[in-house]
Every structure is written in structure tokens, then in C-alpha cells.
């Protein structure tokens, strides 16, 4: 009933029906997702997936990220640095994972990878049921995502 009364378009209603089935949402989860306007934010994040990944992988990667994330559960002092942000997110990892959405697992911080012979570190590495996702950034642009 919530879907019928709250959704503005058939596409939006079908989105919530599909998500409810795929993720076994309870009624309260569905209501919260509709209130949070998940339909509008899912898959709309600005990424480089289309340019950097094959079409199928890029589309899957785009589907798992949202355009905005609410990190209001993290308290940081004025002038905080990147490490303090990572510490705060890790200390609130359950809330952070809930904000990311279903299908994510935290792997670790500062995970080293080698790309084209160069060593790089991923600030926070997560596994998603559709592939690994590394979050890198700084205090001004945290949350930029790169599929690895």
C-alpha cells in the first residue's frame, strides 16, 4: 500500500517493489527508504565508472552507489584531517555500512594495491556483493568511489 500511495511514477513504484523483493525489506524499511527518496538518489552519484570500466561493470558499479550520503552521525572538530575522518567512520562502521546500503562489507583501511607498477593505498576498502569498492578522498570530497 505504501508504494501505491507514495510513489509518483510507475518506474518509482517498480523500483521499490524490486528492492523490497531483492533485499527482503520489512514494511518499516520500505517506508524509510521512500521517505529518504532512495529512488532519486540511487545510481546518480558522479563517478568515472563509464569512462574507466567496461560497460557492464560500469553499469553495475553505478547502481550500487548513491548520489549523497549522510555522515551526520560523525562528529569532527573544525580543521580535521583525512585520518580523523577515517577514524570516525571506522568507529561508526555499523552506521556507515547502513548508510552505504545493503550488500557492503568492510575489508579494511589503507589497503595497498599495485596498479601499472605503482603502489597506491585505498583509504577504506569495502566488498560489495557485485565487486570491491574503494573509497578515497579528503575532508572536502570524501566518498568518491573507484571500483577495483
XYZ file of N, CA and C in Angstrom:
444
model
N 0.810 -1.188 0.000
C 0.000 0.000 0.000
C 0.864 1.267 0.000
N 1.994 1.233 0.729
C 2.881 2.400 0.789
C 3.370 2.778 -0.599
N 3.718 1.788 -1.387
C 4.242 2.042 -2.724
C 3.183 2.745 -3.573
N 1.966 2.264 -3.520
C 0.884 2.820 -4.338
C 0.588 4.266 -3.942
N 0.577 4.552 -2.646
C 0.193 5.888 -2.195
C 1.332 6.907 -2.225
N 2.567 6.463 -2.151
C 3.691 7.402 -2.038
C 4.478 7.623 -3.326
N 4.440 6.684 -4.247
C 5.248 6.805 -5.465
C 4.554 7.667 -6.508
N 5.353 8.480 -7.184
C 4.812 9.421 -8.168
C 4.726 8.835 -9.572
N 5.566 7.833 -9.863
C 5.570 7.248 -11.204
C 5.570 5.719 -11.105
N 5.246 5.096 -12.208
C 5.285 3.632 -12.259
C 6.718 3.148 -12.104
N 7.686 3.860 -12.704
C 9.094 3.478 -12.596
C 9.549 3.492 -11.143
N 9.137 4.511 -10.408
C 9.498 4.603 -8.993
C 8.866 3.459 -8.216
N 7.597 3.180 -8.471
C 6.911 2.085 -7.777
C 7.596 0.752 -8.065
N 7.944 0.518 -9.318
C 8.618 -0.730 -9.681
C 9.996 -0.829 -9.039
N 10.688 0.293 -8.909
C 11.980 0.322 -8.232
C 11.830 -0.195 -6.798
N 10.831 0.331 -6.076
C 10.634 -0.079 -4.684
C 10.138 -1.522 -4.574
N 9.328 -1.957 -5.493
C 8.881 -3.359 -5.492
C 10.091 -4.264 -5.677
N 10.933 -3.935 -6.671
C 12.119 -4.755 -6.944
C 13.058 -4.788 -5.741
N 13.329 -3.620 -5.155
C 14.227 -3.549 -3.996
C 13.667 -4.318 -2.800
N 12.359 -4.219 -2.597
C 11.726 -4.929 -1.477
C 11.900 -6.433 -1.640
N 11.731 -6.927 -2.842
C 11.878 -8.362 -3.100
C 13.344 -8.774 -3.010
N 14.235 -8.047 -3.696
C 15.657 -8.402 -3.737
C 16.308 -8.357 -2.362
N 15.924 -7.384 -1.552
C 16.604 -7.175 -0.285
C 15.766 -7.571 0.930
N 14.617 -8.181 0.680
C 13.725 -8.658 1.753
C 13.429 -7.562 2.770
N 13.059 -6.386 2.274
C 12.764 -5.270 3.158
C 11.516 -5.523 3.980
N 11.547 -5.055 5.215
C 10.340 -5.018 6.038
C 9.533 -3.794 5.615
N 8.307 -3.706 6.100
C 7.475 -2.537 5.782
C 8.138 -1.258 6.277
N 8.712 -1.290 7.492
C 9.327 -0.076 8.036
C 10.563 0.328 7.232
N 11.322 -0.639 6.738
C 12.471 -0.325 5.889
C 11.999 0.321 4.595
N 10.961 -0.242 4.006
C 10.394 0.326 2.786
C 9.947 1.764 3.017
N 9.218 2.011 4.087
C 8.730 3.358 4.399
C 9.910 4.319 4.579
N 10.945 3.886 5.294
C 12.118 4.737 5.498
C 12.830 5.045 4.186
N 12.931 4.056 3.315
C 13.585 4.268 2.017
C 12.785 5.211 1.131
N 11.479 5.106 1.187
C 10.634 6.030 0.420
C 10.779 7.443 0.986
N 10.766 7.583 2.316
C 10.933 8.906 2.941
C 12.291 9.507 2.599
N 13.319 8.658 2.524
C 14.669 9.127 2.203
C 14.858 9.356 0.708
N 13.811 9.052 -0.061
C 13.827 9.238 -1.510
C 14.954 8.448 -2.174
N 15.087 7.196 -1.778
C 16.130 6.331 -2.304
C 16.071 6.225 -3.821
N 14.883 6.207 -4.364
C 14.723 6.112 -5.820
C 15.485 7.217 -6.541
N 15.375 8.434 -6.043
C 16.026 9.570 -6.690
C 17.533 9.558 -6.509
N 18.024 9.009 -5.386
C 19.462 9.080 -5.116
C 20.232 7.856 -5.587
N 19.574 6.741 -5.802
C 20.281 5.525 -6.207
C 20.805 5.635 -7.628
N 22.090 5.307 -7.756
C 22.691 5.267 -9.076
C 22.959 6.610 -9.721
N 22.838 7.697 -8.951
C 23.028 9.027 -9.523
C 24.341 9.687 -9.108
N 25.195 8.957 -8.423
C 26.455 9.537 -7.972
C 27.341 9.888 -9.160
N 28.097 10.969 -9.015
C 29.056 11.342 -10.041
C 30.271 10.438 -9.891
N 30.549 9.653 -10.907
C 31.674 8.719 -10.875
C 32.379 8.723 -12.220
N 33.484 8.000 -12.262
C 34.198 7.814 -13.516
C 33.985 6.395 -14.050
N 32.966 5.709 -13.578
C 32.756 4.308 -13.944
C 32.561 4.117 -15.448
N 31.794 4.974 -16.079
C 31.513 4.818 -17.504
C 32.783 4.943 -18.343
N 33.707 5.810 -17.919
C 34.938 6.004 -18.671
C 35.997 4.962 -18.361
N 36.013 4.453 -17.127
C 37.113 3.604 -16.680
C 36.822 2.110 -16.706
N 35.551 1.735 -16.810
C 35.184 0.319 -16.736
C 34.449 -0.122 -17.991
N 34.521 -1.414 -18.296
C 33.686 -1.922 -19.386
C 32.215 -1.626 -19.086
N 31.398 -1.519 -20.113
C 30.009 -1.070 -19.977
C 29.230 -1.825 -18.903
N 29.284 -3.145 -18.897
C 28.502 -3.932 -17.933
C 28.971 -3.671 -16.508
N 30.291 -3.677 -16.279
C 30.816 -3.412 -14.936
C 30.512 -1.983 -14.500
N 30.629 -1.039 -15.424
C 30.339 0.352 -15.103
C 28.902 0.556 -14.673
N 27.976 -0.107 -15.366
C 26.551 -0.002 -15.019
C 26.282 -0.607 -13.635
N 26.870 -1.777 -13.355
C 26.695 -2.410 -12.043
C 27.284 -1.534 -10.939
N 28.479 -0.998 -11.178
C 29.115 -0.137 -10.178
C 28.263 1.089 -9.906
N 27.713 1.695 -10.945
C 26.883 2.890 -10.791
C 25.640 2.592 -9.970
N 25.088 1.400 -10.132
C 23.860 1.035 -9.420
C 24.063 0.905 -7.914
N 25.288 0.609 -7.462
C 25.473 0.379 -6.033
C 25.832 1.625 -5.241
N 26.078 2.745 -5.929
C 26.409 3.961 -5.192
C 25.273 4.976 -5.274
N 25.123 5.741 -4.204
C 24.104 6.780 -4.151
C 24.744 8.117 -4.486
N 23.919 9.112 -4.800
C 24.485 10.421 -5.109
C 24.852 11.202 -3.855
N 24.208 10.939 -2.744
C 24.563 11.610 -1.490
C 24.564 10.604 -0.350
N 25.412 10.860 0.591
C 25.491 10.046 1.799
C 25.383 10.977 2.994
N 24.692 10.552 4.025
C 24.524 11.362 5.225
C 25.475 10.855 6.296
N 26.548 11.608 6.535
C 27.515 11.247 7.564
C 27.285 12.058 8.836
N 26.051 12.454 9.066
C 25.709 13.248 10.238
C 25.985 12.551 11.554
N 26.177 11.261 11.551
C 26.472 10.510 12.763
C 27.934 10.663 13.198
N 28.744 11.342 12.387
C 30.164 11.529 12.687
C 30.380 12.949 13.195
N 31.047 13.068 14.350
C 31.395 14.391 14.898
C 32.884 14.601 14.710
N 33.233 15.701 14.071
C 34.638 16.019 13.829
C 34.911 17.464 14.207
N 36.124 17.720 14.708
C 36.473 19.103 15.049
C 36.722 19.927 13.786
N 36.636 21.232 13.928
C 36.969 22.127 12.827
C 38.433 21.887 12.457
N 38.718 21.827 11.185
C 40.097 21.635 10.736
C 40.569 20.189 10.820
N 39.652 19.240 10.868
C 40.035 17.828 10.947
C 40.793 17.408 9.695
N 41.574 16.327 9.833
C 42.297 15.830 8.666
C 41.686 14.513 8.191
N 42.203 13.999 7.090
C 41.657 12.803 6.459
C 41.695 11.600 7.406
N 42.771 11.452 8.168
C 42.891 10.331 9.092
C 41.823 10.396 10.189
N 41.528 11.598 10.677
C 40.482 11.746 11.684
C 39.119 11.357 11.118
N 38.876 11.708 9.856
C 37.633 11.314 9.202
C 37.545 9.795 9.081
N 38.606 9.165 8.621
C 38.629 7.702 8.525
C 38.410 7.055 9.890
N 39.091 7.585 10.925
C 38.920 7.054 12.283
C 37.456 7.131 12.714
N 36.842 8.277 12.479
C 35.445 8.477 12.888
C 34.517 7.523 12.135
N 34.736 7.359 10.835
C 33.895 6.434 10.066
C 34.101 4.998 10.526
N 35.335 4.638 10.806
C 35.601 3.266 11.269
C 34.988 3.024 12.653
N 35.039 4.014 13.528
C 34.437 3.875 14.857
C 32.921 3.734 14.774
N 32.354 4.251 13.713
C 30.909 4.163 13.477
C 30.622 3.262 12.282
N 31.371 2.172 12.148
C 31.319 1.364 10.938
C 29.932 0.782 10.688
N 29.213 0.422 11.727
C 27.863 -0.120 11.526
C 26.965 0.933 10.896
N 26.969 2.141 11.435
C 26.161 3.232 10.859
C 26.616 3.544 9.438
N 27.938 3.511 9.221
C 28.486 3.794 7.895
C 28.018 2.746 6.885
N 28.069 1.479 7.268
C 27.612 0.409 6.377
C 26.117 0.544 6.080
N 25.339 0.907 7.081
C 23.910 1.119 6.852
C 23.681 2.271 5.878
N 24.483 3.314 5.994
C 24.351 4.452 5.088
C 24.748 4.079 3.665
N 25.753 3.218 3.521
C 26.171 2.784 2.188
C 25.076 1.997 1.490
N 24.314 1.221 2.255
C 23.252 0.410 1.675
C 23.563 -1.072 1.801
N 22.659 -1.898 1.364
C 22.829 -3.336 1.546
C 23.883 -3.886 0.589
N 24.485 -4.984 1.009
C 25.448 -5.684 0.181
C 26.896 -5.322 0.435
N 27.177 -4.397 1.371
C 28.549 -3.968 1.646
C 29.129 -4.664 2.873
N 30.434 -4.954 2.816
C 31.193 -5.450 3.965
C 32.497 -4.658 4.023
N 32.917 -4.280 5.218
C 34.151 -3.507 5.394
C 35.341 -4.460 5.378
N 36.339 -4.189 4.533
C 37.540 -5.017 4.436
C 38.670 -4.435 5.274
N 38.911 -3.138 5.159
C 39.967 -2.523 5.952
C 40.346 -1.155 5.433
N 41.309 -0.558 6.141
C 41.788 0.784 5.806
C 43.192 0.726 5.245
N 43.494 1.702 4.409
C 44.833 1.868 3.848
C 45.349 0.565 3.228
N 44.489 -0.071 2.455
C 44.857 -1.313 1.766
C 45.715 -0.974 0.557
N 46.844 -1.618 0.472
C 47.794 -1.349 -0.599
C 47.469 -2.173 -1.843
N 47.500 -1.492 -2.986
C 47.312 -2.174 -4.261
C 48.409 -1.703 -5.210
N 48.666 -2.489 -6.233
C 49.642 -2.111 -7.242
C 48.906 -1.982 -8.572
N 49.001 -0.798 -9.173
C 48.354 -0.517 -10.450
C 49.432 -0.014 -11.400
N 49.578 -0.702 -12.508
C 50.576 -0.331 -13.516
C 51.955 -0.150 -12.893
N 52.304 -1.035 -11.969
C 53.617 -0.996 -11.345
C 53.789 0.025 -10.244
N 52.729 0.794 -9.941
C 52.812 1.810 -8.891
C 51.979 1.374 -7.691
N 52.537 1.564 -6.513
C 51.832 1.219 -5.285
C 50.926 2.368 -4.876
N 49.694 2.029 -4.558
C 48.717 3.020 -4.090
C 47.999 2.434 -2.882
N 47.433 3.307 -2.075
C 46.638 2.864 -0.930
C 45.210 3.345 -1.088
N 44.279 2.460 -0.804
C 42.858 2.795 -0.797
C 42.507 3.159 0.635
N 41.912 4.328 0.819
C 41.608 4.803 2.171
C 40.764 3.792 2.942
N 39.629 3.418 2.384
C 38.756 2.434 3.024
C 38.266 1.483 1.935
N 38.472 0.197 2.159
C 38.102 -0.800 1.160
C 36.895 -1.585 1.648
N 35.921 -1.721 0.754
C 34.699 -2.450 1.050
C 34.493 -3.512 -0.010
N 33.817 -4.550 0.369
C 33.383 -5.549 -0.597
C 31.881 -5.375 -0.759
N 31.433 -5.377 -1.983
C 30.007 -5.386 -2.272
C 29.723 -6.674 -3.013
N 28.531 -7.220 -2.861
C 28.217 -8.494 -3.497
C 28.436 -8.448 -5.005
N 28.535 -7.240 -5.579
C 28.785 -7.101 -7.015
C 30.236 -6.752 -7.335
N 31.108 -6.598 -6.316
C 32.515 -6.291 -6.566
C 33.097 -5.419 -5.473
N 34.425 -5.270 -5.453
C 35.091 -4.461 -4.435
C 34.993 -2.990 -4.776
N 34.852 -2.178 -3.744
C 34.753 -0.729 -3.919
C 35.720 -0.071 -2.952
N 36.551 0.823 -3.468
C 37.462 1.572 -2.624
C 36.996 3.001 -2.500
N 36.955 3.507 -1.286
C 36.576 4.903 -1.055
C 37.845 5.671 -0.757
N 38.055 6.705 -1.512
C 39.210 7.566 -1.307
C 38.729 8.997 -1.298
N 39.486 9.828 -0.664
C 39.108 11.230 -0.681
C 39.784 12.000 0.416
N 39.344 13.223 0.576
C 39.837 14.054 1.653
C 38.644 14.708 2.321
N 38.905 15.586 3.272
C 37.798 16.147 4.036
C 36.845 16.981 3.191
N 37.282 17.417 2.009
C 36.416 18.210 1.149
C 35.635 17.375 0.152
N 36.101 16.160 -0.132
C 35.427 15.368 -1.160
C 35.414 13.885 -0.824
N 35.109 13.533 0.406
C 35.086 12.126 0.782
C 33.930 11.423 0.119
N 34.155 10.195 -0.273
C 33.079 9.412 -0.863
C 33.247 9.191 -2.348
N 34.278 9.782 -2.958
C 34.487 9.450 -4.366
C 34.841 7.979 -4.436
N 34.275 7.291 -5.388
C 34.385 5.844 -5.421
C 35.119 5.381 -6.664
N 35.878 4.342 -6.502
C 36.515 3.699 -7.635
C 36.348 2.208 -7.484
N 35.835 1.571 -8.491
C 35.712 0.125 -8.463
C 37.074 -0.464 -8.753
N 37.483 -1.414 -7.969
C 38.794 -2.059 -8.138
C 38.599 -3.512 -8.512
